[in-house]
Short mmCIF file of C-alpha atoms in Angstrom, two decimals:
data_model
loop_
_atom_site.label_atom_id
_atom_site.label_comp_id
_atom_site.label_asym_id
_atom_site.label_seq_id
_atom_site.Cartn_x
_atom_site.Cartn_y
_atom_site.Cartn_z
CA MET A 673 5.44 3.47 21.03
CA GLN A 674 9.23 3.26 21.06
CA ALA A 675 8.99 0.70 18.28
CA ILE A 676 7.51 3.18 15.77
CA LYS A 677 10.10 4.23 13.21
CA ARG A 678 8.05 6.24 10.80
CA ILE A 679 5.00 8.51 11.45
CA LEU A 680 2.44 9.58 8.87
CA VAL A 681 1.36 13.20 9.47
CA VAL A 682 -1.77 14.37 7.69
CA ILE A 683 -1.30 18.06 6.74
CA ASP A 684 -4.10 20.54 6.05
CA PRO A 685 -2.32 22.99 3.77
CA THR A 686 -5.09 25.61 4.16
CA SER A 687 -4.57 25.88 7.89
CA GLU A 688 -2.19 28.46 9.31
CA GLU A 689 -1.27 26.21 12.26
CA SER A 690 -0.74 22.53 11.80
CA VAL A 691 -1.78 20.90 15.13
CA ALA A 692 -0.78 17.47 13.72
CA LEU A 693 2.72 18.71 12.90
CA VAL A 694 3.15 20.09 16.48
CA ARG A 695 2.38 16.74 17.97
CA SER A 696 4.43 14.79 15.44
CA ARG A 697 7.54 16.92 16.18
CA LEU A 698 7.30 16.19 19.92
CA ILE A 699 6.88 12.47 19.38
CA ALA A 700 9.46 12.13 16.61
CA ALA A 701 12.10 13.92 18.59
CA PHE A 702 11.41 11.68 21.65
CA ILE A 703 11.36 8.30 19.98
CA GLY A 704 13.71 9.13 17.13
CA ALA A 705 11.13 8.43 14.32
CA GLU A 706 11.03 9.91 10.85
CA LEU A 707 8.09 11.90 9.59
CA HIS A 708 6.23 11.47 6.33
CA LEU A 709 3.96 14.40 5.59
CA LEU A 710 0.76 13.81 3.48
CA VAL A 711 -1.55 16.29 1.81
CA CYS A 712 -4.76 14.66 0.69
CA GLU A 713 -5.55 16.81 -2.30
CA ASN A 714 -5.50 16.59 -6.11
CA ARG A 715 -6.87 20.00 -7.15
CA GLN A 716 -3.86 22.19 -6.29
CA ASP A 717 -0.12 21.57 -6.11
CA TYR A 718 1.07 21.90 -2.47
CA LYS A 719 4.59 20.49 -2.97
CA PRO A 720 6.35 23.79 -2.30
CA VAL A 721 4.56 23.97 1.07
CA LEU A 722 5.52 20.35 1.88
CA GLU A 723 9.10 21.04 0.82
CA GLU A 724 9.30 24.03 3.16
CA LEU A 725 7.83 22.05 6.06
CA CYS A 726 10.30 19.15 5.46
CA ALA A 727 13.20 21.66 5.32
CA GLY A 728 12.18 23.02 8.69
CA LEU A 729 11.98 19.60 10.21
CA GLU A 730 15.39 18.60 8.80
CA ALA A 731 16.86 21.76 10.27
CA ALA A 732 15.48 20.63 13.66
CA GLY A 733 17.20 17.30 13.32
CA ILE A 734 14.03 15.32 12.26
CA LYS A 735 14.21 13.38 9.04
CA ALA A 736 11.20 14.06 6.86
CA SER A 737 9.64 13.27 3.49
CA TYR A 738 6.29 13.98 1.87
CA THR A 739 3.53 12.86 -0.51
CA GLN A 740 0.58 14.66 -2.08
CA ALA A 741 -2.04 12.19 -3.18
CA TRP A 742 -5.76 11.45 -3.52
CA HIS A 743 -7.45 8.05 -3.74
CA SER A 744 -11.29 8.40 -3.93
CA ASN A 745 -11.61 9.45 -0.24
CA LEU A 746 -9.65 10.72 2.75
CA THR A 747 -9.47 7.42 4.63
CA ASP A 748 -8.34 5.40 1.53
CA THR A 749 -5.72 7.99 0.76
CA ILE A 750 -4.27 7.89 4.29
CA VAL A 751 -4.33 4.08 4.55
CA ARG A 752 -2.69 3.65 1.16
CA THR A 753 0.06 6.07 1.93
CA LEU A 754 0.56 4.55 5.33
CA THR A 755 1.15 1.16 3.81
CA ALA A 756 3.30 2.43 0.98
CA GLU A 757 5.56 4.38 3.35
CA GLY A 758 5.74 1.77 6.13
CA CYS A 759 4.49 4.08 8.77
CA GLY A 760 3.44 2.78 12.25
CA LEU A 761 1.37 5.75 13.46
CA VAL A 762 -0.99 8.30 11.94
CA ILE A 763 -1.30 11.82 13.41
CA LYS A 764 -4.17 13.99 12.15
CA GLN A 765 -5.98 17.03 13.40
CA HIS A 766 -9.55 16.37 14.47
CA LEU A 767 -12.29 18.96 14.04
CA PRO A 768 -15.77 18.36 15.59
CA ASP A 769 -18.34 17.25 13.07
CA ASN A 770 -21.72 19.03 12.63
CA PRO A 771 -24.24 16.95 14.60
CA LEU A 772 -26.69 16.92 11.67
CA LYS A 773 -24.00 15.87 9.23
CA ARG A 774 -22.89 13.18 11.61
CA ALA A 775 -26.43 11.83 11.87
CA LEU A 776 -26.58 11.42 8.10
CA LEU A 777 -22.97 10.50 7.11
CA THR A 778 -20.25 8.56 8.95
CA PRO A 779 -17.53 11.15 9.91
CA ASP A 780 -14.13 10.77 8.14
CA ASP A 781 -12.34 10.39 11.42
CA TRP A 782 -14.62 7.50 12.49
CA LYS A 783 -13.85 5.80 9.17
CA LEU A 784 -10.14 6.35 9.83
CA LEU A 785 -10.39 4.81 13.26
CA ARG A 786 -12.24 1.77 11.82
CA TYR A 787 -10.15 1.02 8.80
CA CYS A 788 -6.58 2.26 9.58
CA PRO A 789 -4.36 -0.71 10.45
CA ALA A 790 -2.09 1.48 12.64
CA PRO A 791 -2.58 3.55 15.80
CA VAL A 792 -4.21 6.96 15.17
CA LEU A 793 -3.56 10.10 17.18
CA LEU A 794 -6.27 12.62 16.67
CA ALA A 795 -4.95 16.04 17.80
CA LYS A 796 -7.48 18.60 19.03
CA ASN A 797 -5.38 21.62 19.64
CA SER A 798 -1.74 22.73 20.03
CA ALA A 799 -1.79 23.17 23.83
CA SER A 800 1.41 21.79 25.32
CA TRP A 801 1.38 18.19 26.67
CA MET A 802 4.27 18.86 28.94
CA HIS A 803 3.65 17.89 32.66
CA GLY A 804 0.17 17.01 31.79
CA ALA A 805 -2.20 14.18 32.71
CA VAL A 806 -2.43 11.03 30.46
CA LEU A 807 -5.60 8.93 30.80
CA ALA A 808 -5.47 5.22 29.83
CA ALA A 809 -8.93 3.87 29.32
CA VAL A 810 -9.34 0.07 29.65
CA ASP A 811 -12.20 -2.40 30.09
CA LEU A 812 -10.99 -4.59 33.08
CA GLY A 813 -14.28 -6.62 32.86
CA ASN A 814 -13.34 -8.12 29.52
CA HIS A 815 -11.76 -11.53 29.96
CA ASP A 816 -10.71 -12.56 26.37
CA ASP A 817 -6.96 -12.72 25.56
CA GLN A 818 -7.06 -10.19 22.75
CA HIS A 819 -8.54 -7.56 25.06
CA HIS A 820 -5.95 -8.30 27.68
CA VAL A 821 -3.16 -7.75 25.11
CA LEU A 822 -4.96 -4.55 24.00
CA HIS A 823 -5.16 -3.28 27.57
CA ASP A 824 -1.43 -3.91 28.08
CA THR A 825 -0.69 -1.91 24.81
CA ILE A 826 -2.96 0.96 25.88
CA VAL A 827 -1.31 1.32 29.28
CA SER A 828 2.17 0.86 27.76
CA HIS A 829 1.64 3.63 25.17
CA ALA A 830 0.18 5.86 27.92
CA ALA A 831 3.26 5.22 30.06
CA ASP A 832 5.58 6.13 27.07
CA ILE A 833 3.73 9.47 26.70
CA VAL A 834 4.03 10.13 30.46
CA ASP A 835 7.80 9.61 30.18
CA MET A 836 7.90 11.86 27.09
CA ILE A 837 6.10 14.80 28.79
CA ASN A 838 7.09 14.19 32.39
CA GLY A 839 3.45 13.86 33.17
CA GLN A 840 1.12 11.97 35.45
CA MET A 841 -0.49 8.58 34.65
CA HIS A 842 -4.19 7.92 35.25
CA LEU A 843 -6.10 4.73 34.65
CA ILE A 844 -9.87 4.44 34.14
CA SER A 845 -12.29 1.55 33.87
CA ALA A 846 -16.00 1.54 34.07
CA HIS A 847 -17.79 -1.31 35.79
CA PRO A 848 -21.41 -2.46 35.51
CA ALA A 849 -24.11 -1.89 38.10
CA PRO A 850 -24.86 -4.80 40.51
CA MET A 851 -27.77 -7.01 39.55
CA LEU A 852 -29.69 -9.07 42.08
CA SER A 853 -30.62 -11.43 39.29
CA ALA A 854 -26.98 -12.10 38.27
CA ALA A 855 -26.18 -15.85 38.18
CA ASN A 856 -22.82 -15.22 39.92
CA PRO A 857 -23.58 -13.85 43.48
CA VAL A 858 -20.30 -11.90 43.30
CA TYR A 859 -21.96 -9.53 40.78
CA GLN A 860 -24.90 -8.83 43.03
CA LEU A 861 -23.06 -6.47 45.30
CA ARG A 862 -21.35 -3.27 44.28
CA GLU A 863 -18.51 -3.72 46.78
CA ASN A 864 -17.65 -7.14 45.31
CA ILE A 865 -17.54 -5.74 41.64
CA VAL A 866 -15.35 -2.80 42.73
CA ARG A 867 -12.98 -5.22 44.52
CA ILE A 868 -12.62 -7.37 41.38
CA TYR A 869 -11.82 -4.33 39.19
CA VAL A 870 -9.38 -2.87 41.73
CA ASP A 871 -7.63 -6.25 41.94
CA LYS A 872 -7.31 -6.43 38.10
CA ALA A 873 -5.98 -2.85 38.05
CA ALA A 874 -3.39 -3.71 40.64
CA ARG A 875 -0.79 -5.04 38.15
CA TYR A 876 -0.92 -1.83 36.14
CA ARG A 877 -0.81 0.19 39.33
CA ASP A 878 2.36 -1.68 40.56
CA GLN A 879 4.08 -1.92 37.15
CA TYR A 880 3.65 1.74 36.25
CA ASN A 881 3.66 3.26 39.78
CA ILE A 882 0.11 4.62 39.42
CA SER A 883 -0.99 6.23 42.67
CA GLU A 884 -4.32 5.16 44.20
CA ALA A 885 -5.73 8.68 43.64
CA ASN A 886 -5.09 8.22 39.90
CA LEU A 887 -7.06 5.02 39.61
CA HIS A 888 -10.60 5.81 38.44
CA ILE A 889 -12.88 2.81 38.74
CA ASP A 890 -16.53 3.69 38.85
CA GLU A 891 -20.00 2.45 37.90
CA GLY A 892 -21.59 3.62 34.69
CA PRO A 893 -21.20 3.54 30.85
CA ALA A 894 -17.63 4.08 29.69
CA ASP A 895 -18.63 6.73 27.17
CA THR A 896 -19.94 8.88 30.00
CA LEU A 897 -17.25 8.28 32.61
CA ILE A 898 -14.19 8.74 30.31
CA PRO A 899 -15.03 12.32 29.27
CA LYS A 900 -16.03 13.14 32.84
CA VAL A 901 -12.72 11.94 34.36
CA ALA A 902 -10.73 13.38 31.50
CA GLN A 903 -12.26 16.83 32.18
CA GLU A 904 -11.69 16.45 35.97
CA ILE A 905 -8.01 15.71 35.59
CA GLY A 906 -7.46 17.96 32.63
CA ALA A 907 -6.15 15.13 30.49
CA SER A 908 -3.71 16.24 27.72
CA VAL A 909 -4.27 12.92 25.95
CA THR A 910 -6.55 9.94 26.38
CA VAL A 911 -5.39 6.52 25.21
CA ILE A 912 -8.19 4.16 24.26
CA GLY A 913 -8.95 1.05 22.22
CA THR A 914 -11.33 0.42 19.42
CA VAL A 915 -12.87 -2.75 17.98
CA ALA A 916 -14.05 -3.81 14.55
CA ARG A 917 -17.70 -3.33 13.82
CA THR A 918 -19.21 -3.89 10.34
CA GLY A 919 -22.67 -4.26 8.83
CA ILE A 920 -25.96 -3.45 10.47
CA SER A 921 -24.77 -4.45 13.95
CA GLY A 922 -21.83 -2.09 13.59
CA ALA A 923 -24.11 0.72 12.76
CA LEU A 924 -26.35 0.02 15.79
CA ILE A 925 -23.72 -0.68 18.42
CA GLY A 926 -21.74 2.38 19.37
CA ASN A 927 -17.96 2.28 19.63
CA THR A 928 -16.69 4.04 22.77
CA ALA A 929 -13.71 5.64 20.97
CA GLU A 930 -15.97 7.19 18.40
CA VAL A 931 -18.61 8.33 20.86
CA VAL A 932 -16.24 10.07 23.19
CA LEU A 933 -14.11 11.65 20.44
CA ASP A 934 -15.95 14.94 20.30
CA GLN A 935 -16.56 15.00 24.08
CA LEU A 936 -12.87 15.07 24.98
CA SER A 937 -11.07 18.42 24.91
CA GLY A 938 -7.65 16.79 24.82
CA ASP A 939 -5.99 14.68 22.17
CA VAL A 940 -7.01 11.00 21.64
CA LEU A 941 -4.71 8.11 20.76
CA VAL A 942 -6.71 5.10 19.49
CA LEU A 943 -5.26 1.56 19.37
CA LYS A 944 -6.66 -1.70 17.98
CA PRO A 945 -6.42 -5.39 18.92
CA ASP A 946 -3.81 -7.51 17.02
CA ASP A 947 -6.44 -9.66 15.29
CA MET A 948 -8.20 -6.53 13.98
CA ILE A 949 -4.93 -5.12 12.64
CA ALA A 950 -4.16 -8.42 10.92
CA HIS A 951 -7.65 -8.41 9.34
CA LEU A 952 -7.34 -4.90 8.05
CA GLU A 953 -3.84 -5.68 6.57
CA ASP A 954 -5.33 -8.75 4.81
CA LEU A 955 -8.07 -6.56 3.25
CA LEU A 956 -5.50 -4.09 2.09
CA GLU A 957 -3.49 -6.79 0.39
CA LYS A 958 -6.53 -7.97 -1.43
#
């Protein structure tokens, strides 16, 4: 997170309180980043509002600029502005979608998570992060190199936030149930599976001084365990990864980050694997 130099903040000019702006001020002040404010609107001129917000940020010692734009839809507008302004993080307020609407249409924030080539922080409320719990969600059972790199990035970003807020670090990974039919006898006993996951978590535990009590390794689906643990520890922010899913298979296979989004009461920082970021950047260039 320390490498981020510019942050794109999506502003809702009709809201009295900008939750995204509250979060962006905290992060920008900590890492020394500039803020670029964006209003996705073409029906009314909000430049006076943006100028006032930028003036307030500048007075607080945070360099800020702004854009008001609209390109066919919310996600396209955010992604185009992100690229044009060279931002390395998007911060946007998330409001729960109507269940019926979500069943018929893909929510805007799901589209943003899928197509934005930068990390996305979806802020739920303006409650203080200070001294709070930060939950890093990883899949320790995944063996490919891209996921290993993604896991390292997730835990690293979570650790940066812990330093920022003087908080407590937690790590969660869900493991599968034992199967007597498993080809590898190791996966036939729960004790063996837990030991494998605990061993894999050890390097994060040692590197980031995570206490044993803050390691949450349990059996079950990740999209059930993550909200459960986040609620138990009162997580201020959950850091999680997402993967590319397109076409019919993408519609049928749920993405954990999307599924848990409305179940978490705290903020959610979503990261992507490097190959997915490169693919999205290639699409943007075309």
